Short mmCIF file of C-alpha atoms in Angstrom, two decimals:
data_model
loop_
_atom_site.label_atom_id
_atom_site.label_comp_id
_atom_site.label_asym_id
_atom_site.label_seq_id
_atom_site.Cartn_x
_atom_site.Cartn_y
_atom_site.Cartn_z
CA UNK A 1 40.39 31.97 7.99
CA UNK A 2 39.88 30.93 11.31
CA UNK A 3 36.66 29.46 10.19
CA UNK A 4 38.40 27.71 7.39
CA UNK A 5 40.96 26.28 9.79
CA UNK A 6 38.24 24.79 12.09
CA UNK A 7 36.42 23.44 9.36
CA UNK A 8 39.36 21.57 8.07
CA UNK A 9 40.47 20.35 11.63
CA UNK A 10 36.79 19.21 12.00
CA UNK A 11 36.98 17.11 8.91
CA UNK A 12 40.25 16.08 9.78
CA UNK A 13 38.81 14.45 12.78
CA UNK A 14 35.93 12.99 10.89
CA UNK A 15 38.67 11.24 8.56
CA UNK A 16 40.38 9.99 11.83
CA UNK A 17 36.89 8.28 13.13
CA UNK A 18 36.37 6.93 9.47
CA UNK A 19 39.81 5.17 9.86
CA UNK A 20 39.65 3.80 13.31
CA UNK A 21 37.62 0.68 12.74
CA UNK A 22 40.59 -0.66 10.39
CA UNK A 23 43.19 0.38 12.71
CA UNK A 24 41.44 -1.28 15.65
CA UNK A 25 40.93 -4.56 13.37
CA UNK A 26 44.58 -4.69 12.36
CA UNK A 27 45.78 -3.95 16.07
CA UNK A 28 43.61 -6.59 17.41
CA UNK A 29 44.82 -9.28 14.92
CA UNK A 30 48.45 -8.17 15.43
CA UNK A 31 48.38 -8.28 19.01
CA UNK A 32 46.01 -10.99 20.22
CA UNK A 33 45.95 -13.59 17.44
CA UNK A 34 49.34 -13.20 15.70
CA UNK A 35 51.18 -11.85 18.76
CA UNK A 36 53.49 -9.77 17.25
CA UNK A 37 54.28 -6.22 16.47
CA UNK A 38 54.47 -4.87 13.02
CA UNK A 39 57.96 -4.18 12.04
CA UNK A 40 57.70 -0.52 11.34
CA UNK A 41 55.67 1.25 13.66
CA UNK A 42 56.88 4.52 12.71
CA UNK A 43 56.35 4.17 9.27
CA UNK A 44 52.87 2.80 9.77
CA UNK A 45 51.87 5.94 11.81
CA UNK A 46 53.14 8.25 9.13
CA UNK A 47 51.14 6.18 6.66
CA UNK A 48 47.94 6.40 8.74
CA UNK A 49 48.42 10.34 9.04
CA UNK A 50 48.70 10.72 5.21
CA UNK A 51 45.56 8.28 4.83
CA UNK A 52 43.40 10.88 7.11
CA UNK A 53 44.92 13.95 5.33
CA UNK A 54 44.04 12.28 1.84
CA UNK A 55 40.58 11.47 2.90
CA UNK A 56 40.06 14.94 4.30
CA UNK A 57 41.17 16.67 1.08
CA UNK A 58 39.15 14.00 -1.20
CA UNK A 59 36.02 14.97 0.66
CA UNK A 60 36.69 18.74 0.41
CA UNK A 61 37.33 18.51 -3.36
CA UNK A 62 34.19 16.10 -3.63
CA UNK A 63 31.89 18.93 -2.27
CA UNK A 64 33.69 21.86 -4.18
CA UNK A 65 34.65 20.10 -7.37
CA UNK A 66 33.16 16.67 -8.45
CA UNK A 67 29.50 17.17 -6.97
CA UNK A 68 28.85 20.69 -8.69
CA UNK A 69 30.43 19.84 -12.06
CA UNK A 70 28.60 16.49 -12.37
CA UNK A 71 25.19 18.18 -11.35
CA UNK A 72 25.71 21.51 -13.43
CA UNK A 73 26.38 19.51 -16.49
CA UNK A 74 23.42 17.21 -15.91
CA UNK A 75 21.32 20.42 -15.47
CA UNK A 76 22.91 22.07 -18.52
CA UNK A 77 22.17 18.83 -20.75
CA UNK A 78 18.67 18.82 -19.58
CA UNK A 79 18.12 22.45 -20.37
CA UNK A 80 19.81 22.01 -23.94
CA UNK A 81 17.65 19.28 -24.60
CA UNK A 82 19.89 17.42 -26.90
CA UNK A 83 19.37 13.70 -25.97
CA UNK A 84 21.98 12.74 -28.45
CA UNK A 85 25.00 14.68 -26.82
CA UNK A 86 23.61 13.70 -23.17
CA UNK A 87 23.97 9.93 -24.41
CA UNK A 88 27.32 10.46 -26.14
CA UNK A 89 28.49 12.08 -22.80
CA UNK A 90 27.40 9.29 -20.96
CA UNK A 91 28.96 6.72 -23.08
CA UNK A 92 32.27 8.76 -23.22
CA UNK A 93 32.19 8.99 -19.23
CA UNK A 94 31.61 5.32 -18.90
CA UNK A 95 34.05 4.14 -21.76
CA UNK A 96 36.81 6.61 -20.55
CA UNK A 97 36.87 6.17 -17.04
CA UNK A 98 37.11 2.44 -17.39
CA UNK A 99 39.65 1.78 -20.30
CA UNK A 100 42.41 3.30 -18.14
CA UNK A 101 41.40 1.96 -14.69
CA UNK A 102 44.50 0.32 -13.15
CA UNK A 103 42.30 -2.38 -11.38
CA UNK A 104 40.81 -3.47 -14.63
CA UNK A 105 44.43 -3.66 -16.22
CA UNK A 106 45.52 -6.05 -13.28
CA UNK A 107 42.35 -8.01 -13.57
CA UNK A 108 42.64 -8.62 -17.51
CA UNK A 109 46.25 -9.67 -17.33
CA UNK A 110 45.34 -12.28 -14.59
CA UNK A 111 42.57 -13.55 -16.65
CA UNK A 112 44.53 -14.03 -19.68
CA UNK A 113 46.82 -16.19 -17.49
CA UNK A 114 43.71 -18.36 -16.46
CA UNK A 115 42.54 -18.74 -19.69
CA UNK A 116 45.87 -19.63 -21.49
CA UNK A 117 46.25 -22.09 -18.85
CA UNK A 118 43.04 -23.88 -19.13
CA UNK A 119 43.88 -24.28 -23.00
CA UNK A 120 41.31 -21.65 -24.52
CA UNK A 121 43.91 -19.71 -26.15
CA UNK A 122 47.41 -20.18 -27.22
CA UNK A 123 50.10 -19.91 -24.43
CA UNK A 124 52.04 -17.18 -26.23
CA UNK A 125 52.57 -13.58 -25.14
CA UNK A 126 50.87 -12.35 -28.12
CA UNK A 127 47.67 -14.24 -27.47
CA UNK A 128 47.46 -13.49 -24.18
CA UNK A 129 47.98 -9.56 -24.62
CA UNK A 130 45.40 -9.83 -27.34
CA UNK A 131 43.01 -11.49 -25.01
CA UNK A 132 43.72 -9.17 -22.21
CA UNK A 133 43.16 -6.07 -24.51
CA UNK A 134 39.97 -7.62 -26.01
CA UNK A 135 38.83 -8.21 -22.35
CA UNK A 136 39.59 -4.44 -21.23
CA UNK A 137 37.69 -3.02 -24.13
CA UNK A 138 34.68 -5.36 -23.46
CA UNK A 139 34.64 -4.16 -20.14
CA UNK A 140 34.81 -0.44 -21.02
CA UNK A 141 32.29 -0.84 -23.69
CA UNK A 142 29.97 -2.60 -20.99
CA UNK A 143 30.41 0.38 -18.66
CA UNK A 144 29.94 3.00 -21.44
CA UNK A 145 26.59 0.83 -22.32
CA UNK A 146 25.43 0.93 -19.02
CA UNK A 147 25.84 4.57 -18.12
CA UNK A 148 23.96 5.19 -21.40
CA UNK A 149 21.15 2.92 -20.66
CA UNK A 150 20.82 4.17 -17.07
CA UNK A 151 20.65 7.78 -18.37
CA UNK A 152 18.19 6.72 -20.86
CA UNK A 153 16.25 4.86 -18.00
CA UNK A 154 16.07 8.42 -16.02
CA UNK A 155 14.75 10.08 -19.17
CA UNK A 156 12.28 7.49 -20.27
CA UNK A 157 11.10 6.69 -16.67
CA UNK A 158 11.72 3.13 -16.58
CA UNK A 159 11.92 1.46 -13.39
CA UNK A 160 15.05 0.03 -12.50
CA UNK A 161 14.21 -3.24 -10.94
CA UNK A 162 12.86 -5.12 -14.00
CA UNK A 163 16.18 -3.97 -15.97
CA UNK A 164 18.04 -5.47 -12.98
CA UNK A 165 16.02 -8.69 -12.95
CA UNK A 166 16.41 -9.20 -16.60
CA UNK A 167 20.10 -8.60 -16.19
CA UNK A 168 20.46 -11.12 -13.35
CA UNK A 169 18.50 -13.59 -15.69
CA UNK A 170 21.25 -12.99 -18.26
CA UNK A 171 23.80 -13.86 -15.97
CA UNK A 172 22.31 -16.78 -14.69
CA UNK A 173 21.61 -18.38 -18.03
CA UNK A 174 25.03 -17.15 -19.54
CA UNK A 175 26.94 -18.71 -16.37
CA UNK A 176 25.31 -22.26 -17.81
CA UNK A 177 27.20 -21.71 -21.22
CA UNK A 178 30.58 -19.80 -20.21
CA UNK A 179 33.53 -21.85 -19.69
CA UNK A 180 34.07 -22.39 -15.85
CA UNK A 181 37.52 -20.36 -15.96
CA UNK A 182 35.74 -17.01 -16.97
CA UNK A 183 33.00 -17.06 -14.45
CA UNK A 184 34.87 -15.99 -11.43
CA UNK A 185 36.65 -13.16 -13.37
CA UNK A 186 33.44 -11.93 -14.93
CA UNK A 187 31.54 -11.82 -11.71
CA UNK A 188 34.62 -9.85 -10.12
CA UNK A 189 34.74 -7.58 -13.15
CA UNK A 190 31.49 -5.85 -11.94
CA UNK A 191 33.17 -4.91 -8.76
CA UNK A 192 36.53 -3.33 -10.15
CA UNK A 193 34.92 -1.03 -12.65
CA UNK A 194 33.87 1.65 -10.37
CA UNK A 195 36.75 3.78 -9.18
CA UNK A 196 36.75 6.45 -6.28
CA UNK A 197 36.45 9.36 -9.06
CA UNK A 198 33.65 7.69 -11.27
CA UNK A 199 31.45 6.96 -8.38
CA UNK A 200 30.75 10.59 -7.27
CA UNK A 201 30.71 12.05 -10.58
CA UNK A 202 28.22 9.34 -12.04
CA UNK A 203 26.00 9.88 -8.80
CA UNK A 204 26.05 13.52 -9.30
CA UNK A 205 25.12 12.99 -12.91
CA UNK A 206 22.27 10.75 -12.19
CA UNK A 207 20.76 12.92 -9.16
CA UNK A 208 21.45 15.96 -11.45
CA UNK A 209 19.41 14.55 -14.30
CA UNK A 210 16.63 13.30 -12.05
CA UNK A 211 15.98 16.77 -10.19
CA UNK A 212 16.31 18.81 -13.59
CA UNK A 213 13.56 16.89 -15.54
CA UNK A 214 10.21 17.38 -13.87
CA UNK A 215 8.30 14.33 -12.73
CA UNK A 216 11.29 12.44 -11.66
CA UNK A 217 12.26 11.86 -7.89
CA UNK A 218 15.92 11.98 -7.29
CA UNK A 219 15.62 9.20 -4.82
CA UNK A 220 13.85 6.68 -7.02
CA UNK A 221 15.39 7.89 -10.41
CA UNK A 222 18.74 9.64 -9.58
CA UNK A 223 20.41 6.48 -8.31
CA UNK A 224 20.99 3.18 -10.31
CA UNK A 225 23.67 4.42 -12.77
CA UNK A 226 26.45 2.63 -10.43
CA UNK A 227 24.39 -0.32 -10.38
CA UNK A 228 24.08 -0.77 -14.15
CA UNK A 229 27.72 -0.27 -14.13
CA UNK A 230 28.45 -3.05 -12.01
CA UNK A 231 26.02 -5.37 -13.56
CA UNK A 232 26.47 -5.13 -17.22
CA UNK A 233 30.49 -6.00 -17.15
CA UNK A 234 29.38 -9.41 -15.94
CA UNK A 235 27.16 -10.00 -18.80
CA UNK A 236 29.66 -8.51 -21.34
CA UNK A 237 32.56 -10.58 -19.88
CA UNK A 238 30.58 -13.84 -19.87
CA UNK A 239 29.58 -13.13 -23.65
CA UNK A 240 33.73 -12.38 -24.30
CA UNK A 241 34.52 -15.69 -22.52
CA UNK A 242 31.85 -17.62 -24.58
CA UNK A 243 33.64 -16.48 -27.89
CA UNK A 244 36.73 -18.52 -26.99
CA UNK B 1 64.31 10.91 -0.57
CA UNK B 2 62.61 7.59 -1.38
CA UNK B 3 59.39 8.81 -0.05
CA UNK B 4 59.44 11.97 -2.33
CA UNK B 5 60.02 9.78 -5.07
CA UNK B 6 57.11 7.64 -4.21
CA UNK B 7 54.93 10.57 -3.59
CA UNK B 8 55.95 11.87 -7.23
CA UNK B 9 55.22 8.73 -8.88
CA UNK B 10 51.72 8.59 -7.22
CA UNK B 11 50.87 11.86 -7.95
CA UNK B 12 51.58 11.35 -11.65
CA UNK B 13 49.76 8.26 -11.75
CA UNK B 14 46.65 10.00 -9.99
CA UNK B 15 46.96 12.76 -12.32
CA UNK B 16 46.69 10.23 -15.50
CA UNK B 17 43.78 8.41 -13.81
CA UNK B 18 41.89 11.63 -13.35
CA UNK B 19 43.06 12.99 -17.11
CA UNK B 20 40.66 11.10 -19.27
CA UNK B 21 37.65 12.16 -17.02
CA UNK B 22 38.76 15.83 -16.92
CA UNK B 23 39.28 15.71 -20.81
CA UNK B 24 35.57 14.31 -21.23
CA UNK B 25 34.15 16.46 -18.84
CA UNK B 26 35.80 19.72 -20.15
CA UNK B 27 35.48 18.65 -23.71
CA UNK B 28 31.77 18.33 -23.53
CA UNK B 29 31.51 21.62 -21.39
CA UNK B 30 33.25 23.64 -23.76
CA UNK B 31 32.51 22.15 -27.17
CA UNK B 32 28.83 21.13 -26.65
CA UNK B 33 27.29 22.97 -23.78
CA UNK B 34 29.36 26.05 -24.34
CA UNK B 35 28.14 27.69 -21.30
CA UNK B 36 30.45 29.18 -18.72
CA UNK B 37 30.73 26.79 -15.47
CA UNK B 38 29.45 28.48 -12.40
CA UNK B 39 32.60 29.14 -10.08
CA UNK B 40 35.10 27.56 -12.60
CA UNK B 41 37.84 28.54 -10.14
CA UNK B 42 36.14 26.74 -7.21
CA UNK B 43 35.53 23.57 -9.27
CA UNK B 44 39.12 23.59 -10.62
CA UNK B 45 40.45 23.76 -6.96
CA UNK B 46 37.89 21.16 -6.00
CA UNK B 47 39.42 19.02 -8.58
CA UNK B 48 42.93 19.53 -7.48
CA UNK B 49 41.81 18.96 -3.81
CA UNK B 50 40.62 15.44 -5.16
CA UNK B 51 43.70 14.76 -6.91
CA UNK B 52 45.85 15.69 -3.83
CA UNK B 53 43.35 13.58 -1.36
CA UNK B 54 43.76 10.44 -3.54
CA UNK B 55 47.37 10.87 -3.82
CA UNK B 56 48.06 11.04 0.00
CA UNK B 57 45.35 8.34 0.50
CA UNK B 58 47.02 5.79 -1.69
CA UNK B 59 50.60 6.77 -0.39
CA UNK B 60 49.33 6.30 2.92
CA UNK B 61 47.70 3.06 2.27
CA UNK B 62 50.69 1.82 0.62
CA UNK B 63 53.05 2.68 3.70
CA UNK B 64 50.80 1.76 6.33
CA UNK B 65 47.68 -0.82 5.74
CA UNK B 66 48.58 -2.70 2.56
CA UNK B 67 51.97 -4.27 3.78
CA UNK B 68 50.50 -4.95 7.10
CA UNK B 69 47.11 -6.40 5.54
CA UNK B 70 48.83 -8.32 3.12
CA UNK B 71 51.34 -9.81 5.64
CA UNK B 72 48.48 -10.69 7.90
CA UNK B 73 46.31 -12.39 5.11
CA UNK B 74 49.41 -14.59 4.45
CA UNK B 75 50.15 -15.40 8.04
CA UNK B 76 46.63 -16.29 8.73
CA UNK B 77 46.56 -18.59 5.97
CA UNK B 78 49.84 -20.13 6.68
CA UNK B 79 49.40 -24.02 7.53
CA UNK B 80 51.61 -23.55 10.56
CA UNK B 81 49.46 -20.86 12.00
CA UNK B 82 46.37 -22.90 11.29
CA UNK B 83 47.98 -26.04 12.91
CA UNK B 84 48.35 -24.01 16.01
CA UNK B 85 45.00 -22.78 16.38
CA UNK B 86 43.07 -25.81 14.95
CA UNK B 87 39.86 -27.36 16.50
CA UNK B 88 39.68 -30.72 14.95
CA UNK B 89 42.20 -33.67 14.58
CA UNK B 90 43.38 -35.13 11.22
CA UNK B 91 43.26 -33.46 8.16
CA UNK B 92 42.41 -29.38 8.15
CA UNK B 93 38.57 -28.97 8.26
CA UNK B 94 36.99 -25.90 7.10
CA UNK B 95 36.27 -24.87 10.73
CA UNK B 96 39.74 -24.78 11.23
CA UNK B 97 40.06 -21.62 9.23
CA UNK B 98 37.73 -19.69 11.69
CA UNK B 99 40.45 -16.73 12.38
CA UNK B 100 40.36 -16.27 8.45
CA UNK B 101 36.43 -16.08 8.51
CA UNK B 102 36.65 -13.56 11.25
CA UNK B 103 39.49 -11.59 9.92
CA UNK B 104 37.61 -11.32 6.33
CA UNK B 105 34.56 -10.13 8.33
CA UNK B 106 36.58 -7.30 10.56
CA UNK B 107 38.46 -6.08 7.67
CA UNK B 108 35.63 -6.02 5.23
CA UNK B 109 33.98 -3.95 7.60
CA UNK B 110 36.72 -1.71 8.58
CA UNK B 111 37.76 -0.88 4.87
CA UNK B 112 34.15 -0.32 3.84
CA UNK B 113 33.94 2.45 6.54
CA UNK B 114 37.01 4.15 5.15
CA UNK B 115 35.78 3.90 1.43
CA UNK B 116 35.87 7.32 0.03
CA UNK B 117 33.22 6.47 -2.76
CA UNK B 118 30.99 5.15 -0.24
CA UNK B 119 31.24 8.07 1.92
CA UNK B 120 30.33 10.29 -1.17
CA UNK B 121 27.23 8.32 -2.06
CA UNK B 122 26.21 8.43 1.50
CA UNK B 123 26.55 12.12 1.39
CA UNK B 124 24.48 12.26 -1.59
CA UNK B 125 21.87 10.09 -0.31
CA UNK B 126 21.38 11.74 2.75
CA UNK B 127 20.98 15.34 0.96
CA UNK B 128 18.64 13.67 -1.44
CA UNK B 129 16.37 11.90 0.97
CA UNK B 130 15.96 15.11 3.32
CA UNK B 131 18.08 13.27 6.19
CA UNK B 132 15.65 10.32 6.04
CA UNK B 133 18.74 8.08 5.10
CA UNK B 134 21.36 8.64 7.60
CA UNK B 135 24.88 8.71 6.46
CA UNK B 136 26.01 6.29 9.11
CA UNK B 137 23.18 4.24 9.06
CA UNK B 138 23.91 3.56 5.19
CA UNK B 139 27.45 3.08 5.80
CA UNK B 140 27.26 0.47 8.65
CA UNK B 141 24.57 -1.39 6.78
CA UNK B 142 26.96 -1.57 3.71
CA UNK B 143 29.82 -2.40 5.88
CA UNK B 144 28.16 -5.42 7.37
CA UNK B 145 27.04 -6.38 3.92
CA UNK B 146 30.76 -6.48 2.85
CA UNK B 147 31.69 -8.09 5.90
CA UNK B 148 29.30 -10.86 5.60
CA UNK B 149 30.15 -11.21 1.93
CA UNK B 150 33.87 -11.65 2.36
CA UNK B 151 33.42 -14.22 5.30
CA UNK B 152 31.03 -16.26 2.90
CA UNK B 153 33.59 -15.73 0.17
CA UNK B 154 36.57 -17.04 2.41
CA UNK B 155 34.45 -20.17 3.57
CA UNK B 156 33.60 -20.80 -0.45
CA UNK B 157 37.16 -20.74 -1.28
CA UNK B 158 37.99 -23.21 1.60
CA UNK B 159 35.45 -25.92 0.83
CA UNK B 160 35.68 -25.11 -2.93
CA UNK B 161 32.06 -24.99 -3.83
CA UNK B 162 31.09 -23.55 -7.33
CA UNK B 163 30.89 -19.93 -6.86
CA UNK B 164 27.72 -19.37 -9.17
CA UNK B 165 25.59 -21.25 -6.72
CA UNK B 166 26.12 -18.63 -4.12
CA UNK B 167 25.79 -15.90 -6.54
CA UNK B 168 22.22 -17.37 -7.91
CA UNK B 169 20.95 -17.83 -4.30
CA UNK B 170 22.02 -14.05 -3.79
CA UNK B 171 20.23 -12.83 -6.92
CA UNK B 172 17.04 -14.62 -5.78
CA UNK B 173 17.08 -13.04 -2.33
CA UNK B 174 17.65 -9.66 -3.97
CA UNK B 175 14.84 -9.96 -6.10
CA UNK B 176 12.54 -11.15 -3.33
CA UNK B 177 13.47 -8.32 -1.19
CA UNK B 178 12.95 -5.75 -4.09
CA UNK B 179 9.15 -6.73 -3.71
CA UNK B 180 9.00 -6.28 -0.06
CA UNK B 181 11.30 -3.30 0.49
CA UNK B 182 10.47 0.51 0.66
CA UNK B 183 10.45 1.75 -3.06
CA UNK B 184 12.49 4.35 -2.28
CA UNK B 185 15.66 2.44 -1.06
CA UNK B 186 15.87 0.14 -3.83
CA UNK B 187 17.93 2.00 -6.61
CA UNK B 188 20.36 3.08 -3.72
CA UNK B 189 20.53 -0.59 -2.49
CA UNK B 190 21.35 -1.56 -6.22
CA UNK B 191 24.11 0.93 -6.31
CA UNK B 192 25.56 0.24 -3.05
CA UNK B 193 26.77 -2.99 -4.24
CA UNK B 194 29.05 -1.04 -6.62
CA UNK B 195 30.55 1.63 -4.46
CA UNK B 196 32.00 -0.95 -1.77
CA UNK B 197 34.73 -2.18 -3.97
CA UNK B 198 37.28 0.30 -4.75
CA UNK B 199 40.42 1.92 -3.42
CA UNK B 200 40.88 0.36 -0.04
CA UNK B 201 38.99 -2.97 -0.25
CA UNK B 202 39.99 -4.17 -3.45
CA UNK B 203 43.78 -4.61 -2.76
CA UNK B 204 43.30 -6.33 0.43
CA UNK B 205 40.67 -8.50 -0.61
CA UNK B 206 42.82 -9.72 -3.35
CA UNK B 207 45.69 -10.54 -1.06
CA UNK B 208 43.19 -12.65 0.95
CA UNK B 209 41.92 -14.40 -1.81
CA UNK B 210 45.21 -15.11 -3.17
CA UNK B 211 46.65 -16.31 0.04
CA UNK B 212 43.84 -18.62 0.55
CA UNK B 213 43.83 -20.11 -2.86
CA UNK B 214 47.55 -20.82 -2.57
CA UNK B 215 47.60 -22.48 0.93
CA UNK B 216 44.23 -24.53 0.74
CA UNK B 217 44.99 -27.97 -0.53
CA UNK B 218 43.29 -28.56 -3.93
CA UNK B 219 42.69 -24.88 -4.70
CA UNK B 220 44.20 -22.98 -7.76
CA UNK B 221 45.20 -19.43 -7.02
CA UNK B 222 44.40 -18.43 -10.72
CA UNK B 223 41.03 -19.87 -10.54
CA UNK B 224 39.87 -19.75 -6.72
CA UNK B 225 41.64 -16.56 -6.00
CA UNK B 226 38.61 -14.75 -7.88
CA UNK B 227 35.25 -14.30 -6.55
CA UNK B 228 35.73 -12.26 -3.26
CA UNK B 229 34.83 -9.03 -5.08
CA UNK B 230 31.90 -10.36 -6.32
CA UNK B 231 30.50 -11.47 -2.89
CA UNK B 232 31.66 -7.93 -1.41
CA UNK B 233 29.41 -6.39 -3.99
CA UNK B 234 26.41 -8.55 -3.80
CA UNK B 235 25.63 -8.85 -0.21
CA UNK B 236 25.51 -5.01 0.46
CA UNK B 237 22.66 -4.94 -1.97
CA UNK B 238 20.79 -7.31 0.53
CA UNK B 239 21.95 -5.53 3.71
CA UNK B 240 20.89 -2.24 2.71
CA UNK B 241 17.57 -3.47 1.90
CA UNK B 242 17.29 -5.26 4.94
CA UNK B 243 18.39 -2.07 6.80
CA UNK B 244 15.54 -0.27 5.06
CA UNK B 245 12.95 -3.11 5.87
CA UNK B 246 14.22 -3.23 9.49
CA UNK B 247 13.66 0.45 9.96
CA UNK B 248 10.28 0.47 8.26
CA UNK B 249 9.25 -2.34 10.56
CA UNK B 250 10.31 -0.24 13.51
CA UNK B 251 8.54 2.80 12.36
CA UNK B 252 5.27 0.86 11.83
CA UNK B 253 5.35 -0.74 15.10
CA UNK B 254 6.14 2.53 16.85
CA UNK B 255 3.17 4.15 15.02
CA UNK B 256 0.95 0.92 15.77
CA UNK B 257 2.07 1.56 19.56
CA UNK B 258 1.09 5.17 19.57
CA UNK B 259 -2.18 4.55 17.67
CA UNK B 260 -2.99 1.80 20.28
CA UNK B 261 -2.22 4.02 23.22
CA UNK B 262 -4.25 6.77 21.68
CA UNK B 263 -7.11 4.62 21.22
CA UNK B 264 -6.82 3.43 25.12
CA UNK B 265 -6.44 7.00 26.17
CA UNK B 266 -9.74 7.91 24.24
CA UNK B 267 -11.46 4.68 25.64
CA UNK B 268 -10.80 5.73 29.16
CA UNK B 269 -11.58 9.50 28.94
CA UNK B 270 -14.89 8.46 27.01
CA UNK B 271 -16.18 5.90 29.66
CA UNK B 272 -17.36 8.41 32.31
CA UNK B 273 -19.35 10.31 29.56
CA UNK B 274 -21.05 7.14 28.51
CA UNK B 275 -22.16 6.49 32.02
CA UNK B 276 -23.87 10.11 31.94
#
C-alpha cells in the first residue's frame, strides 16, 4: 500500500513537470506581454490540479490496460495465423475509432461551410450535412485502410519509406487538381484523426506484431502505423474534394 | 453543482469515445481469438483509469488552459494590441506580428510536452530501443518541431502565401533526410508527426488560427484558419530525424576522437621501442 502511494505521488510529480512548460508560457505572456492577471485565478489552479490528476491516471491506465491489451491481441493474432481476421481487426480499429472522433466531426462541419461558400455544393442544410457525413466516412475509411496497409506492411516486410514517398507524391499531384478550398482541410485532416486512445493502442499493436513475427525488428517494423493513419486521410480527402 | 454537472457530462462523453474501441477490442477478443485475456481484471481496471484520466484531463483543460489560451490568442491578434507593439510605420507588416510567432512557438512547445499520446509513444520507443532513444530527447525534439511548425504556419496566415508550397518543401526535406538518417529512427519519426496533434494542441491551435484569420486584413477564417495542424504534424518528422542525425554525428565525432587519442597514445608508447 505504502509503495503504491509512493508510486502514485512520484507520477503525480512527473505530471506536474510535464505541465510546467505550458504554465510558464501562459504566465509569461499574461504578466509580461499582455500585463494582466487572468480573471479567475482560483478556478485556473483547480483546473491545473485536475489536468495533473488526469494525466497521472491516464499513464497508469496506459501501462496497465491499453499497452498490454494491444500487445496481447497482436501476439494472439500472430499465433493464430489468421491474416484475414488480423486485417479485419486492423480495419475495424481504424474505422471505428475515427468515425466517432469529436475533432473530426467539428472539422467536417467546418469543411461543409467552406465548400458551400465557395459554391461547390448547394447552400442548403441538407447538402451541407450530406457533404459533412461523406467527408467523415471518407476519413474513417482512409484510417481503416491505413492501419490495414500498415499491418500488411509489417507482415510482408515492406519498407516504410517507399510507401510514404509514394503517398507524398500522390498528395502533391492531387493538390494540383483538387479545388483550393479543400486543400487546407485535407492537409489538416491528417492530424485530427489520431486521438489519445488510438495512438497508444495502435502503437502497441504494431510493436506487438513486429516482436511476435520472427525476423522483424520492433523499432524498424513496429512503428509506422500512426504515420499511415495521418498520411492517407490527406489523399482520401483530396480525392473526395475532387468529386465535387 | 455546475462543476459536478460538467464532470458528469465529460465522463459520459469520454465513455462514448472509448466505447467503440472497447467493443471492437473485446468483440474480437471473445469472438475471434477466443482466448482468455491474461490479467483481465488488471486490464479492465487500466481501461477505467484511462477513462478517469482523460475525463479529469479534459475537465482541467476546459477550466484552466483553454479559456486563457483562447483569450490570449484573441488578444495577441487584436489590432489594438498589434498597434501598441508594432515595429514599422504605415500599414501593419508581417514583422509586427512578432508576438504572435513567439506565442505560437512557445505554446506549441508547451502543449506538446504535456500531450499524453506523445508520452505514450515516447515510453514505448524508449522500451523498444533498449534505452537508446530517451523519453525526454524524443519529446523535446517533437516539441521543437511543433513549435517551429506553428510559428511558420502563423507566418503563412499573416502573409497569405499558399499553403501547399510550404508542405511540398517540407515533404522534399523529409525525403532527403530519410536517406541520410539512421535507419532505426525513420518509422518513429514518421509516427511522431501524427501523435503531436491531439487533446491539448488542437483546440489551442484552432483558436490561434481562427484569431489570426479573422483579424489579418484580406484573410478568410473559413479558408485561412485551416492549415496550422498540418504544419504541426509535418515539422516534427523533420526535427526528430534531425535529432537522430545530430546524435549520430556527435557519437561519430566522439568515436573518432577516442580513436585518434588511442592512436597517439600508441604512437608515443611505441616510439622508444623503435629506437631500441
